[in-house]
Short mmCIF file of C-alpha atoms in Angstrom, two decimals:
data_model
loop_
_atom_site.label_atom_id
_atom_site.label_comp_id
_atom_site.label_asym_id
_atom_site.label_seq_id
_atom_site.Cartn_x
_atom_site.Cartn_y
_atom_site.Cartn_z
CA MET D 120 89.89 107.42 90.09
CA SER D 121 88.14 104.51 88.42
CA ILE D 122 89.64 101.38 86.91
CA ASP D 123 90.39 101.39 83.18
CA ARG D 124 88.90 97.93 82.65
CA GLU D 125 90.14 97.37 79.09
CA LYS D 126 93.67 98.61 79.74
CA LEU D 127 93.95 96.41 82.83
CA LYS D 128 92.64 93.33 81.00
CA LYS D 129 95.06 93.93 78.14
CA SER D 130 97.94 94.41 80.60
CA ILE D 131 97.18 91.16 82.40
CA ARG D 132 97.09 89.27 79.11
CA LEU D 133 100.47 90.80 78.16
CA PHE D 134 101.88 89.93 81.60
CA LEU D 135 100.77 86.30 81.26
CA GLU D 136 102.31 86.10 77.79
CA ALA D 137 105.54 87.75 79.03
CA ILE D 138 106.05 85.09 81.71
CA GLY D 139 105.51 82.31 79.17
CA GLU D 140 101.88 81.45 79.89
CA ASP D 141 99.03 81.04 77.42
CA PRO D 142 96.33 83.54 78.46
CA ASP D 143 93.76 81.56 76.46
CA ARG D 144 94.25 78.26 78.30
CA GLU D 145 91.39 77.02 80.48
CA GLY D 146 92.74 78.10 83.87
CA LEU D 147 93.84 81.56 82.71
CA LYS D 148 91.28 82.68 80.12
CA ASP D 149 89.10 84.45 82.71
CA THR D 150 92.01 85.77 84.79
CA PRO D 151 92.04 89.28 83.26
CA ASP D 152 88.33 89.69 84.11
CA ARG D 153 88.89 88.34 87.63
CA ILE D 154 91.70 90.82 88.24
CA VAL D 155 89.53 93.71 87.02
CA ARG D 156 86.81 92.69 89.50
CA LEU D 157 89.39 92.34 92.27
CA TRP D 158 90.69 95.88 91.74
CA GLU D 159 87.17 97.27 91.47
CA GLU D 160 86.45 95.69 94.85
CA PHE D 161 89.65 97.18 96.29
CA LYS D 162 88.74 100.64 94.95
CA SER D 163 85.29 100.39 96.55
CA HIS D 164 86.93 100.67 100.00
CA GLU D 165 88.29 104.16 99.33
CA ASN D 166 85.08 106.03 100.12
CA PHE D 167 82.84 105.54 103.11
CA ASN D 168 80.88 107.62 105.56
CA MET D 169 83.02 108.29 108.65
CA THR D 170 80.22 108.20 111.24
CA ILE D 171 81.18 110.52 114.08
CA PHE D 172 79.27 111.01 117.32
CA GLU D 173 79.77 114.23 119.24
CA ASP D 174 77.37 113.66 122.14
CA ILE D 175 79.57 111.31 124.18
CA GLY D 176 79.19 112.89 127.59
CA GLU D 177 82.40 113.15 129.53
CA TYR D 178 84.04 110.01 128.07
CA ASP D 179 87.75 110.65 127.70
CA GLU D 180 89.35 107.22 128.13
CA MET D 181 91.15 105.14 125.57
CA VAL D 182 89.18 103.44 122.77
CA VAL D 183 91.07 100.43 121.37
CA VAL D 184 90.22 98.10 118.50
CA LYS D 185 92.86 95.43 118.11
CA ASP D 186 93.54 92.52 115.78
CA ILE D 187 92.01 94.17 112.71
CA GLN D 188 92.97 91.82 109.88
CA PHE D 189 94.33 93.67 106.85
CA TYR D 190 95.72 92.83 103.43
CA SER D 191 97.80 94.99 101.16
CA LEU D 192 100.14 94.73 98.19
CA CYS D 193 103.83 95.61 98.38
CA GLU D 194 104.34 98.39 95.87
CA HIS D 195 107.91 97.22 95.20
CA HIS D 196 107.16 93.60 94.21
CA LEU D 197 103.36 93.50 93.86
CA LEU D 198 103.24 90.66 96.37
CA PRO D 199 100.84 90.64 99.32
CA PHE D 200 101.62 91.65 102.84
CA PHE D 201 99.07 91.05 105.55
CA GLY D 202 98.62 91.02 109.27
CA LYS D 203 96.90 92.80 112.11
CA ALA D 204 96.32 96.44 112.89
CA HIS D 205 95.81 97.77 116.40
CA ILE D 206 94.28 101.23 116.74
CA ALA D 207 93.58 103.42 119.73
CA TYR D 208 92.52 106.98 120.28
CA ILE D 209 91.52 109.11 123.21
CA PRO D 210 88.39 111.12 122.39
CA ASN D 211 88.23 114.86 122.63
CA LYS D 212 84.44 115.35 122.32
CA LYS D 213 84.11 112.99 119.30
CA VAL D 214 84.04 109.23 118.76
CA CYS D 215 83.49 107.22 115.62
CA GLY D 216 81.54 104.07 114.97
CA LEU D 217 83.88 101.19 115.86
CA SER D 218 83.47 99.53 112.46
CA LYS D 219 84.78 102.73 110.90
CA LEU D 220 88.23 101.96 112.29
CA VAL D 221 88.23 98.76 110.23
CA ARG D 222 87.06 100.75 107.20
CA VAL D 223 89.89 103.25 107.66
CA VAL D 224 92.41 100.39 107.59
CA ASN D 225 90.79 99.01 104.42
CA LYS D 226 90.68 102.47 102.79
CA PHE D 227 94.46 102.72 102.85
CA SER D 228 95.51 99.07 102.62
CA TYR D 229 93.73 97.91 99.46
CA ARG D 230 96.26 99.34 97.02
CA PRO D 231 99.97 99.08 96.26
CA GLN D 232 101.52 100.33 99.47
CA VAL D 233 104.40 100.17 101.95
CA GLN D 234 103.68 99.33 105.56
CA GLU D 235 105.35 102.46 106.92
CA ARG D 236 103.15 104.76 104.83
CA LEU D 237 100.05 102.68 105.55
CA THR D 238 100.63 103.08 109.30
CA ALA D 239 101.08 106.84 108.99
CA GLU D 240 98.07 107.33 106.68
CA ILE D 241 95.73 105.55 109.11
CA ALA D 242 96.93 107.65 112.06
CA GLU D 243 96.85 110.94 110.13
CA PHE D 244 93.34 110.28 108.81
CA LEU D 245 92.03 109.58 112.34
CA GLU D 246 93.79 112.68 113.68
CA LYS D 247 92.10 114.82 111.04
CA GLU D 248 88.62 113.30 111.35
CA LEU D 249 88.36 112.86 115.13
CA GLU D 250 90.62 115.62 116.48
CA PRO D 251 91.40 113.35 119.46
CA LYS D 252 93.84 113.83 122.33
CA GLY D 253 96.00 111.24 120.59
CA VAL D 254 96.09 108.31 118.17
CA ALA D 255 98.12 105.10 118.27
CA VAL D 256 98.45 102.72 115.35
CA VAL D 257 100.55 99.55 115.32
CA LEU D 258 100.69 97.21 112.32
CA GLU D 259 102.21 93.72 112.43
CA ALA D 260 102.58 92.05 109.03
CA GLU D 261 104.12 89.22 107.09
CA HIS D 262 105.50 90.31 103.72
CA LEU D 263 105.46 87.65 101.00
CA CYS D 264 108.30 89.50 99.26
CA MET D 265 110.44 88.37 102.24
CA SER D 266 108.71 85.05 102.93
CA MET D 267 108.55 83.46 99.49
CA ARG D 268 111.37 85.21 97.62
CA GLY D 269 114.60 86.98 98.46
CA VAL D 270 115.65 85.93 101.96
CA LYS D 271 112.79 83.39 102.14
CA ASN D 272 112.08 83.98 105.81
CA PRO D 273 108.41 83.21 106.56
CA THR D 274 108.80 83.55 110.31
CA SER D 275 109.59 87.26 110.47
CA TYR D 276 107.04 90.00 110.97
CA THR D 277 107.45 93.68 110.37
CA VAL D 278 106.05 95.96 113.06
CA THR D 279 105.42 99.66 112.46
CA SER D 280 103.87 102.28 114.69
CA LYS D 281 102.64 105.84 114.58
CA LEU D 282 101.85 107.65 117.82
CA THR D 283 100.44 111.15 118.17
CA GLY D 284 99.37 113.41 121.00
CA VAL D 285 99.23 111.81 124.44
CA PHE D 286 100.37 108.44 123.08
CA LYS D 287 103.61 110.03 121.93
CA ASP D 288 104.08 112.46 124.81
CA ASN D 289 102.93 110.39 127.80
CA GLU D 290 104.84 107.21 128.59
CA LYS D 291 102.09 105.91 130.90
CA THR D 292 99.41 106.25 128.17
CA ARG D 293 101.69 104.68 125.58
CA ASN D 294 102.47 101.74 127.88
CA GLU D 295 98.77 101.22 128.66
CA PHE D 296 98.05 100.95 124.94
CA LEU D 297 100.94 98.56 124.31
CA ASN D 298 99.88 96.43 127.29
CA LEU D 299 96.29 96.26 126.03
CA ILE D 300 97.25 95.12 122.53
CA HIS D 301 99.82 92.55 123.66
CA ASN D 302 98.23 91.05 126.76
CA GLY D 303 94.91 89.36 126.20
CA ARG D 304 91.58 91.03 125.70
CA GLY D 305 92.07 94.06 127.91
#
């Protein structure tokens, strides 16, 4: 679905007026256009080519990409939440280009979202595309709706996880993943 540029610009002007601002003042007059460009950029992350390689020999060990920086927008308050994603999978005849794991995170994070759903969507997408022996996704994020409003607690992080296959069923595999993401570079 594409952005309705004119409706969004009009909405931003109305929002600015509703909170007592002058949308025609110097600092705000281009804000509606900036927000349209921002959301067009966010929407551009939805589609990408999930490069998959099937000729991987006998490789069947864990693939981990950690500390993937992500940004999203709390769908309840429209305030940002951001942090790091850690993703692992164990191939079952297929691997993907490593940068595609970052793109998967971006695909689901650049929209109004909740962290729990974001975590699940990343894992479910990788399960579907790669058909691996298992997927593990852990997200650690600061939510500005908790840090700058409400309880005003900027030191807390929310951690969510989604484990499938061997990561869910095998304690040793799960612990190896958790050790890799929490203790140095591997």
